[in-house]
């Protein structure tokens, strides 16, 4: 997937959505809208009551999803639903505790059966991840880890070692959320990470516009967009045009134009 | 049991480091700085000097004669952390971490607070050292601990109200963590209990160990023997581990941690993690956790803001499983009654948190004749005057 886009001279769009926002029934349709708009990979966010790594936009998305009754097992139902019509790669994006409560081995099995391709955990360091990685890999699921601007060389090496599928580079220190301009240069982090892995590198945090997508994408294999998409869902949540709005926003992100 | 945690911050299966990658290197840096400071005589001397001359250590171990006699059983001693500067044990840890922050070149301090005692202690040391101070506090806690909000502001701290979730301690910690993730290069997170990611549970415990070390010497001097029972309230667990740690090797000393039983032991109405909690990960650490079947964190309730938290320090989880410490819960009503009783028998108005420990002692003392209890009186009750007034309306009316 990353290779195909590379051949086209474009970065892949990794699109994050909080599953269950605005309702569990809406999510499969929103994934389809993202795919039509040009997304190459979907991160299905599992809502969590205490999302310490997230800014206000994704916090509100998680609140709406939880109020609407979203659970991890219902996220897997959504994945199944998506798989009926689409082969787009899907990643579970979750805080650790809901997965821990579900049970790693059972989760790996059920996620695989639901058509999930990999898992990303926001709040577990590689040091604590061995049992989790073993359980996911046993079912053939990828485990994506994050690297940050604060990561030392030793840590980048560990992140590379535990990651499969791709590596997610966090472009700045901070919580999730769109930014007017991207303050921190990401070139150095991309270059450092490259020393330790041949896996595709996706960069995220703060990206919401086509220009940012292009400039970040020129340095990496993929670009992750989250809060900007969740904001579209927030703004049009009650509207019958939600899917069309999300598709159009995604297309503008990838292709530019008004 | 006393040489934990291991090198990666584990107390048996508990503890560890469960944070976003952005915070991993800063936690490693903090761990290294603390390891150096811990064995640096100059650091320890400065800490000891401030604990004595600024905070007021050692605190008395006071024999509560009238309380003991009225119960007709155990001889109850109170470890008077309530007499410390700022009114609670929290200052021990704040002085230690502030010195460490300065050593690391971090001049901006952030903290969370529930009851406001940790916030006040943090604001005080920041004023003392000229550090920039921001304290996150749930809006529900700002309402019920109003006096401390003003004290923090008077001390020069910025108090930021948190409106997420139940608007209590857990939500304040999440907001402090978000600030730290964003400003980690300039900022030290001065965490207020034996919670969070390694090295915090170890470091906060170490800074409070003076409580138990003093108490052990004091009781030996007064009674010529070790106590039979130690009792402390357990929010995150800092005052309790501070008292317990020096006695862990004394197999004859029983230890009891009193959690908040709240209104009832139905999920959502209490904060008794060892009475309905299941091990899980919240805010950096693996420990007992009040949660629902989907792994979402449960709401909690306690009349006492400082005990109103869904998780508990990982060392307590370990001591619980080892059966070295017995954890019980005390209801809102029993804690309020204990505060009233201690006020009337000893002339000491305790903090609502500490009242949970006092209530547990009141329950156990009558059937413990000949025994010696040490109760950690972790804080004084001024901050809780509004809540006491609401619950003792008849006193306001009587003229
Ligand atoms: C007086 C007092 N005691 C106890 C606590 C509970 O914290 P810990 O369990 O860390 O001692 C607090 C917390 O705010 C407090 O203010």
XYZ file of C-alpha atoms and ligand atoms in Angstrom:
673
model
C 0.000 0.000 0.000
C 2.802 2.374 0.966
C 4.763 1.078 -2.028
C 1.899 1.671 -4.434
C 1.581 5.311 -3.374
C 5.319 5.697 -3.524
C 5.262 4.557 -7.130
C 2.714 7.316 -7.755
C 4.992 9.785 -6.018
C 2.497 10.370 -3.212
C 2.425 9.657 0.483
C -0.187 7.251 1.806
C -2.989 8.788 3.854
C -3.450 7.077 7.194
C -6.843 8.225 8.463
C -7.882 8.061 12.112
C -11.507 7.867 13.166
C -12.927 7.348 16.647
C -15.126 4.307 16.191
C -18.658 4.864 17.421
C -18.636 8.616 16.856
C -21.318 9.845 16.361
C -22.821 6.352 16.667
C -21.655 2.737 16.300
C -23.952 2.295 13.310
C -22.361 5.231 11.461
C -18.747 4.102 11.544
C -18.661 1.598 8.668
C -20.187 4.191 6.361
C -17.630 6.777 7.455
C -14.788 4.369 6.745
C -16.174 3.898 3.233
C -16.336 7.689 2.822
C -12.690 8.011 3.886
C -11.709 5.348 1.385
C -13.607 7.055 -1.432
C -11.926 10.324 -0.480
C -8.474 8.789 -0.853
C -7.500 7.237 2.488
C -5.150 4.279 2.204
C -5.287 2.905 5.709
C -7.825 3.308 8.509
C -7.014 3.603 12.169
C -10.120 2.596 14.078
C -9.876 4.419 17.390
C -11.240 2.513 20.367
C -12.799 5.156 22.614
C -11.408 5.319 26.155
C -12.710 7.171 29.189
C -9.335 8.716 30.057
C -7.382 9.457 26.895
C -4.244 11.121 28.323
C -2.497 11.376 24.946
C -5.372 13.148 23.218
C -6.318 16.780 22.845
C -9.856 18.157 23.167
C -11.124 17.158 19.707
C -10.443 13.440 20.055
C -11.440 13.542 23.738
C -14.854 14.823 22.695
C -15.065 12.171 19.981
C -14.370 9.451 22.550
C -17.005 10.922 24.874
C -19.609 10.875 22.119
C -18.710 7.302 21.160
C -18.867 6.039 24.742
C -22.188 7.783 25.310
C -23.456 6.085 22.159
C -22.514 2.726 23.670
C -19.288 1.916 21.799
C -17.144 -0.919 23.148
C -14.104 -2.763 21.855
C -16.174 -5.739 20.778
C -18.497 -3.436 18.848
C -15.438 -1.895 17.151
C -14.663 -5.394 15.890
C -18.227 -5.665 14.596
C -17.648 -2.445 12.650
C -14.473 -3.926 11.164
C -16.429 -6.974 10.014
C -18.999 -4.726 8.422
C -16.304 -2.773 6.564
C -14.688 -5.992 5.354
C -17.851 -7.008 3.537
C -17.139 -4.380 0.872
C -13.557 -3.259 1.270
C -10.003 -4.514 1.481
C -8.613 -1.292 2.945
C -6.020 -2.032 5.670
C -7.409 -1.439 9.153
C -5.557 -0.893 12.382
C -7.027 -0.913 15.873
C -5.843 2.198 17.696
C -6.347 1.849 21.424
C -5.319 2.667 24.932
C -4.097 -0.367 26.749
C -6.758 -0.916 29.385
C -9.720 -1.864 27.166
C -7.465 -4.376 25.362
C -6.136 -5.718 28.637
C -9.653 -6.205 29.900
C -10.690 -7.958 26.698
C -7.638 -10.231 26.932
C -4.749 -10.067 24.456
C -5.066 -13.608 23.096
C -8.829 -13.375 22.593
C -8.479 -9.917 21.099
C -5.853 -11.064 18.610
C -8.082 -13.939 17.478
C -11.261 -11.890 17.272
C -9.539 -8.953 15.585
C -7.991 -11.215 12.970
C -11.365 -12.840 12.338
C -12.932 -9.394 11.968
C -10.445 -8.414 9.271
C -8.164 -6.175 11.345
C -4.580 -6.034 10.066
C -2.703 -4.585 13.010
C -2.824 -2.865 16.361
C -1.388 0.343 17.745
C -1.293 1.117 21.456
C -0.857 4.688 22.614
C 0.142 4.220 26.222
C 2.389 1.225 26.452
C 6.098 1.535 26.010
C 7.979 -1.137 24.102
C 9.465 -2.189 27.444
C 6.048 -3.303 28.667
C 4.829 -4.715 25.366
C 6.316 -8.187 25.028
C 3.237 -10.253 25.938
C 1.069 -8.005 23.822
C 3.394 -8.222 20.819
C 3.628 -12.005 21.128
C -0.159 -12.361 21.257
C -0.775 -10.121 18.232
C 1.994 -11.628 16.119
C 0.755 -15.131 16.897
C -2.361 -14.265 14.878
C -0.388 -12.492 12.171
C -1.361 -8.984 13.264
C 1.078 -6.122 12.873
C 2.150 -4.150 15.930
C 2.800 -0.495 15.195
C 4.699 1.556 17.777
C 5.288 5.265 18.031
C 8.541 7.164 18.025
C 8.701 10.747 19.291
C 11.023 13.744 18.996
C 12.150 13.011 22.558
C 13.062 9.388 21.788
C 16.744 8.642 22.287
C 18.706 6.589 19.744
C 18.437 3.596 22.042
C 14.674 3.995 22.130
C 14.370 4.409 18.342
C 16.176 1.113 17.974
C 13.717 -0.557 20.369
C 10.715 0.935 18.587
C 12.059 -0.383 15.281
C 12.586 -3.809 16.767
C 9.049 -4.151 18.111
C 7.218 -2.575 15.175
C 5.844 -4.285 12.117
C 3.715 -2.929 9.271
C 5.022 0.599 9.661
C 6.398 2.960 12.302
C 4.398 5.953 13.455
C 6.499 9.062 14.004
C 4.970 11.666 16.286
C 5.967 14.962 14.758
C 5.976 17.005 17.956
C 5.758 16.717 21.723
C 2.162 17.199 22.708
C -1.285 15.718 22.559
C -3.274 15.084 19.394
C -4.821 18.116 17.704
C -4.613 20.193 14.544
C -2.016 22.913 14.246
C -2.013 26.052 12.157
C 1.623 25.590 11.235
C 3.866 22.646 11.898
C 6.436 24.001 14.290
C 8.926 21.194 14.685
C 11.021 20.008 11.772
C 10.357 16.319 11.208
C 13.274 15.678 8.857
C 15.700 14.792 11.650
C 13.343 12.266 13.264
C 12.680 10.606 9.907
C 16.411 10.408 9.218
C 17.198 9.005 12.666
C 14.490 6.371 12.412
C 15.669 5.371 8.949
C 18.932 4.202 10.465
C 17.092 1.472 12.339
C 14.367 0.233 10.035
C 13.302 -0.406 6.461
C 9.629 -0.287 7.449
C 7.500 2.500 5.969
C 7.431 5.627 8.142
C 4.189 7.491 8.725
C 4.224 10.922 10.328
C 1.359 12.355 12.326
C 0.126 14.809 14.967
C -1.228 18.186 14.025
C -1.764 17.700 10.302
C -5.030 19.068 8.928
C -4.370 20.711 5.541
C -3.314 19.738 2.049
C -0.127 21.850 2.179
C 0.906 20.116 5.394
C -0.009 16.738 3.912
C 2.217 17.487 0.934
C 5.189 18.907 2.809
C 5.223 16.183 5.460
C 4.495 13.574 2.817
C 7.559 14.600 0.828
C 9.707 13.361 3.705
C 7.818 10.221 4.756
C 5.931 7.254 3.318
C 2.671 8.102 4.975
C 0.848 10.938 6.686
C -1.529 10.384 9.594
C -4.534 12.663 9.975
C -6.817 12.315 12.988
C -8.219 15.321 14.805
C -9.107 17.141 11.585
C -11.297 14.207 10.512
C -12.859 13.840 13.955
C -13.678 17.548 13.818
C -15.528 17.053 10.528
C -17.519 14.267 12.190
C -18.224 16.588 15.121
C -19.366 19.440 12.900
C -21.623 17.367 10.662
C -22.503 14.567 13.073
C -26.223 15.139 12.951
C -26.397 15.940 9.246
C -27.448 13.482 6.515
C -24.481 14.870 4.547
C -21.884 13.646 7.044
C -20.446 10.961 4.750
C -20.301 13.331 1.792
C -18.626 16.026 3.895
C -16.032 13.600 5.220
C -15.319 12.274 1.735
C -14.933 15.784 0.329
C -12.664 16.878 3.176
C -10.486 13.810 2.683
C -10.214 14.459 -1.052
C -9.174 18.078 -0.456
C -6.577 16.882 2.026
C -5.023 14.508 -0.499
C -5.527 16.412 -3.767
C -5.768 20.032 -2.700
C -8.254 22.449 -4.212
C -11.330 24.003 -2.694
C 9.834 -6.836 50.128
C 11.740 -3.682 51.016
C 14.086 -3.731 48.018
C 11.376 -3.188 45.422
C 10.753 -2.003 42.784
C 13.021 -3.838 40.344
C 15.087 -1.961 37.784
C 12.068 -1.438 35.539
C 9.823 -0.167 38.251
C 7.879 -3.332 38.993
C 6.510 -4.367 42.354
C 5.814 -8.000 41.490
C 3.491 -7.718 38.498
C 2.462 -4.135 39.306
C 3.886 -0.730 38.468
C 5.987 -0.238 35.351
C 5.798 2.534 32.822
C 2.672 2.895 30.670
C 2.885 6.268 28.989
C 3.040 7.677 25.468
C 6.486 7.354 23.904
C 7.029 11.129 24.195
C 7.316 10.727 27.973
C 9.577 7.688 28.003
C 12.907 9.450 27.599
C 11.982 12.174 30.114
C 11.056 9.470 32.641
C 14.415 7.814 32.038
C 16.075 11.168 32.610
C 14.121 11.691 35.840
C 15.008 8.219 37.016
C 18.702 8.855 36.391
C 18.635 12.260 38.093
C 16.878 10.804 41.106
C 19.308 7.883 41.322
C 22.154 10.402 41.512
C 20.432 12.680 43.998
C 19.506 9.790 46.229
C 23.134 9.025 46.996
C 24.393 12.605 46.908
C 25.165 13.776 50.465
C 24.696 17.429 49.474
C 21.188 16.753 48.136
C 20.248 14.730 51.199
C 21.622 17.400 53.535
C 19.623 20.140 51.847
C 16.493 17.983 51.954
C 16.996 17.181 55.634
C 17.544 20.836 56.470
C 14.347 21.924 54.725
C 12.304 19.089 56.213
C 13.408 20.215 59.654
C 13.431 23.983 59.380
C 10.836 24.686 56.702
C 8.384 21.813 57.048
C 8.737 21.170 60.766
C 10.057 17.610 61.032
C 10.202 15.486 63.038
C 6.497 15.440 63.751
C 5.317 14.291 67.195
C 4.046 10.819 67.903
C 1.237 11.773 70.207
C -0.525 9.427 72.624
C -4.252 10.048 72.204
C -5.140 9.297 75.798
C -8.749 10.443 75.911
C -9.619 8.810 72.601
C -7.972 5.565 73.732
C -9.710 5.604 77.115
C -13.075 6.340 75.610
C -12.725 3.229 73.452
C -11.457 1.085 76.301
C -8.988 -0.972 74.276
C -5.821 -0.298 72.329
C -3.441 2.529 73.165
C -3.721 4.803 70.127
C -0.849 6.988 69.006
C -1.243 9.619 66.316
C 1.617 10.419 63.950
C 1.070 14.134 63.653
C 1.696 14.868 59.963
C -1.139 17.366 60.307
C 1.278 19.634 62.174
C 3.586 19.994 59.192
C 3.825 23.251 57.307
C 0.872 23.537 54.864
C -1.113 21.051 56.951
C -0.424 17.594 55.549
C 2.276 15.043 54.809
C 2.336 16.160 51.154
C 5.086 18.716 51.793
C 7.691 15.948 52.384
C 7.462 14.853 48.771
C 7.136 18.370 47.392
C 10.407 19.542 48.910
C 12.193 16.478 47.568
C 10.842 16.765 44.037
C 11.341 20.537 43.874
C 15.013 20.127 44.773
C 15.261 17.466 42.096
C 13.580 19.673 39.487
C 16.044 22.467 40.208
C 18.884 19.982 39.887
C 17.516 18.994 36.476
C 17.290 22.615 35.393
C 13.479 22.607 35.181
C 12.003 25.862 36.452
C 8.379 25.184 35.560
C 6.403 22.915 37.859
C 3.017 21.364 37.210
C 0.955 19.300 39.621
C -2.480 17.781 40.089
C -4.424 18.031 43.292
C -7.546 16.458 44.733
C -8.004 17.724 48.259
C -5.814 20.705 47.457
C -3.198 19.738 50.047
C -0.720 18.599 47.442
C -1.480 21.717 45.412
C -0.868 23.975 48.388
C 2.355 22.171 49.281
C 3.524 22.408 45.658
C 2.608 26.088 45.442
C 4.517 26.706 48.666
C 7.759 25.083 47.575
C 7.509 26.829 44.206
C 7.223 30.160 46.009
C 10.128 29.160 48.218
C 12.374 28.367 45.256
C 11.014 30.914 42.801
C 9.614 28.318 40.413
C 6.711 28.812 38.029
C 3.716 26.787 39.261
C 0.546 25.481 37.597
C -1.862 23.205 39.462
C -4.644 21.207 37.780
C -7.727 20.560 39.869
C -11.111 19.055 39.028
C -13.928 21.572 39.272
C -15.853 19.393 41.696
C -12.791 19.413 43.965
C -12.368 23.181 43.533
C -15.882 23.539 44.826
C -15.508 21.266 47.835
C -11.973 22.381 48.759
C -12.446 26.088 48.066
C -10.155 27.261 50.837
C -7.178 25.482 49.310
C -7.855 26.976 45.883
C -7.460 30.409 47.375
C -4.355 29.402 49.323
C -2.691 28.197 46.119
C -3.506 31.446 44.345
C -2.231 33.504 47.266
C 1.015 31.539 47.052
C 1.379 32.582 43.427
C 0.261 29.406 41.675
C -2.003 29.271 38.655
C -4.934 26.943 39.380
C -6.524 25.442 36.275
C -9.995 23.944 36.673
C -10.628 20.651 34.882
C -14.102 19.959 33.535
C -13.635 16.453 32.127
C -15.096 13.235 33.496
C -16.067 13.325 37.142
C -14.082 16.578 37.581
C -11.975 15.062 40.334
C -8.440 13.833 40.927
C -8.250 11.391 38.008
C -9.239 14.086 35.542
C -6.730 16.514 37.048
C -3.949 13.937 36.581
C -4.926 13.397 32.934
C -4.795 17.127 32.299
C -1.427 17.451 34.050
C -0.095 14.595 31.906
C -1.284 16.394 28.755
C 0.541 19.534 29.857
C 3.654 17.494 30.586
C 3.561 15.754 27.186
C 3.425 19.201 25.589
C 6.024 21.053 27.695
C 8.242 18.250 28.832
C 11.549 19.906 27.983
C 11.013 22.796 30.420
C 8.657 21.263 32.931
C 8.786 18.911 35.877
C 5.592 17.084 36.771
C 5.475 17.093 40.557
C 3.153 14.131 41.052
C 1.546 14.091 44.483
C 1.132 10.460 45.397
C 2.879 7.107 45.102
C 1.251 6.664 41.712
C 2.014 6.972 38.044
C 4.873 5.655 35.937
C 8.253 4.551 37.319
C 10.127 6.199 39.061
C 7.284 8.116 40.731
C 5.889 5.398 43.026
C 9.388 4.659 44.322
C 10.520 8.277 44.530
C 7.387 9.578 46.264
C 7.575 6.696 48.730
C 11.212 7.463 49.480
C 10.433 11.106 50.194
C 7.747 10.033 52.688
C 9.735 7.273 54.363
C 10.703 9.709 57.087
C 7.180 9.260 58.530
C 7.689 5.597 59.364
C 11.352 5.937 60.303
C 10.532 8.585 62.885
C 7.474 6.735 64.166
C 9.469 3.548 64.643
C 12.104 5.301 66.759
C 9.502 7.285 68.651
C 7.387 4.301 69.629
C 10.463 2.350 70.718
C 11.467 5.304 72.897
C 7.980 5.717 74.385
C 6.789 2.138 74.754
C 9.982 0.141 74.513
C 8.463 -2.037 71.833
C 7.092 -2.050 68.315
C 3.419 -1.307 67.716
C 0.896 -4.034 66.985
C -0.972 -2.180 64.293
C -0.383 0.681 61.865
C -3.361 2.368 60.242
C -3.319 4.889 57.395
C -5.789 6.072 54.797
C -5.045 5.180 51.171
C -5.808 7.530 48.308
C -2.919 7.103 45.901
C -1.117 5.683 48.879
C 1.683 8.100 49.760
C 1.045 8.711 53.452
C 0.333 5.016 53.974
C 3.485 3.749 52.256
C 5.459 6.469 54.046
C 4.350 5.093 57.407
C 4.427 1.399 56.481
C 7.726 1.110 54.701
C 10.040 1.261 57.710
C 8.020 -1.529 59.372
C 7.725 -3.950 56.430
C 10.468 -6.139 57.848
C 8.858 -6.277 61.290
C 6.681 -9.335 60.865
C 4.807 -8.730 64.119
C 3.489 -5.364 62.980
C 0.074 -5.565 61.336
C -0.708 -2.891 58.747
C -4.086 -1.635 57.657
C -4.863 0.641 54.754
C -8.246 2.379 54.887
C -9.816 3.133 51.518
C -12.840 5.277 50.843
C -16.018 3.225 51.165
C -18.085 6.208 50.058
C -21.873 5.836 50.058
C -21.926 2.095 49.372
C -19.770 -0.602 47.799
C -21.668 -0.440 44.521
C -19.398 0.475 41.570
C -19.471 4.246 41.173
C -20.301 4.986 44.806
C -16.908 4.413 46.412
C -13.146 4.395 45.847
C -12.258 1.048 47.453
C -9.958 -0.345 44.787
C -9.313 -3.538 46.718
C -13.040 -4.102 47.039
C -14.184 -4.419 43.450
C -11.139 -3.276 41.500
C -9.419 -5.423 38.876
C -5.760 -4.941 37.858
C -5.429 -2.641 34.873
C -3.559 0.351 33.498
C -4.409 3.950 34.259
C -2.174 7.011 34.114
C 1.135 5.270 33.783
C 0.921 2.299 36.072
C -0.492 -1.212 36.370
C -2.455 -1.629 39.572
C -5.885 -2.381 41.012
C -8.389 -0.306 39.131
C -12.109 0.377 39.380
C -13.383 -0.260 35.864
C -16.337 -1.633 33.966
C -16.524 -4.820 31.885
C -15.243 -2.973 28.805
C -12.132 -1.640 30.503
C -13.480 1.895 30.836
C -12.554 3.602 34.096
C -15.410 3.710 36.594
C -16.592 6.849 38.292
C -15.749 7.007 41.968
C -17.156 8.772 44.977
C -15.837 9.754 48.373
C -16.732 12.578 50.715
C -12.965 13.023 50.832
C -11.462 14.467 47.653
C -8.005 13.070 48.446
C -9.236 9.463 48.452
C -11.560 9.799 45.468
C -9.515 8.021 42.781
C -10.059 4.915 40.640
C -6.570 3.422 40.958
C -4.021 2.993 43.732
C -0.236 3.043 44.001
C 1.314 -0.157 42.594
C 3.293 -0.970 45.734
C 0.011 -1.228 47.613
C -1.292 -3.648 44.972
C 1.756 -5.775 45.619
C 1.481 -5.588 49.421
C -2.193 -6.484 49.087
C -1.461 -9.616 47.062
C 1.347 -10.566 49.447
C -1.176 -10.174 52.277
C 1.365 -8.002 54.085
C -1.105 -5.148 54.367
C -4.825 -5.544 54.961
C -6.989 -3.088 53.022
C -10.406 -2.198 54.352
C -12.900 0.480 53.508
C -14.523 3.143 55.646
C -17.818 4.768 54.686
C -18.368 8.508 54.315
C -20.598 8.425 57.386
C -18.052 6.638 59.587
C -15.290 9.012 58.508
C -17.430 12.036 59.365
C -18.309 10.555 62.752
C -14.631 9.843 63.456
C -13.708 13.444 62.683
C -16.286 14.614 65.178
C -15.087 12.173 67.818
C -11.409 13.081 67.457
C -12.291 16.767 67.653
C -14.210 16.249 70.907
C -11.822 13.870 72.636
C -8.445 15.266 71.615
C -9.008 18.785 70.375
C -7.763 17.818 66.926
C -9.868 18.408 63.799
C -8.529 15.950 61.231
C -8.647 16.098 57.438
C -11.450 13.988 55.995
C -8.856 11.691 54.420
C -7.163 11.059 57.754
C -10.580 10.605 59.379
C -10.892 7.344 57.437
C -7.828 6.030 59.290
C -9.150 7.317 62.598
C -12.494 5.596 61.943
C -10.744 2.296 61.317
C -8.875 2.674 64.615
C -12.127 3.464 66.429
C -13.641 0.298 64.999
C -10.733 -1.931 66.018
C -9.546 -0.460 69.297
C -12.232 -1.772 71.677
C -11.333 -5.399 70.978
C -7.575 -4.791 71.111
C -6.822 -4.320 74.790
C -3.105 -4.215 75.520
C -2.244 -3.442 71.916
C -0.525 -0.363 70.520
C -1.903 1.340 67.399
C -0.199 4.021 65.359
C -2.594 6.024 63.204
C -1.189 8.307 60.542
C -2.915 11.631 60.991
C -1.955 12.711 57.488
C -3.551 16.164 57.533
C -5.531 18.743 59.406
C -9.171 19.533 58.810
C -9.321 23.255 58.087
C -9.846 22.636 54.372
C -12.859 20.465 55.170
C -14.711 22.982 57.316
C -17.406 23.519 54.659
C -18.108 19.800 54.393
C -18.143 19.349 58.169
C -20.572 22.236 58.427
C -22.913 20.710 55.869
C -22.881 17.441 57.748
C -23.139 18.871 61.258
C -25.880 21.409 60.669
C -27.094 21.145 64.252
C -23.826 22.760 65.424
C -24.308 25.792 63.196
C -27.843 26.212 64.517
C -27.026 25.954 68.218
C -26.307 29.321 69.735
C -4.480 14.977 54.316
C -4.425 13.960 53.236
N -4.293 12.671 53.563
C -4.261 11.710 52.621
C -4.382 12.008 51.286
C -4.413 10.884 50.298
O -3.255 10.744 49.543
P -2.222 9.590 49.808
O -2.963 8.297 49.774
O -1.249 9.719 48.703
O -1.603 9.806 51.127
C -4.493 13.340 50.890
C -4.596 13.690 49.462
O -4.966 14.701 49.044
C -4.521 14.336 51.900
O -4.660 15.627 51.573
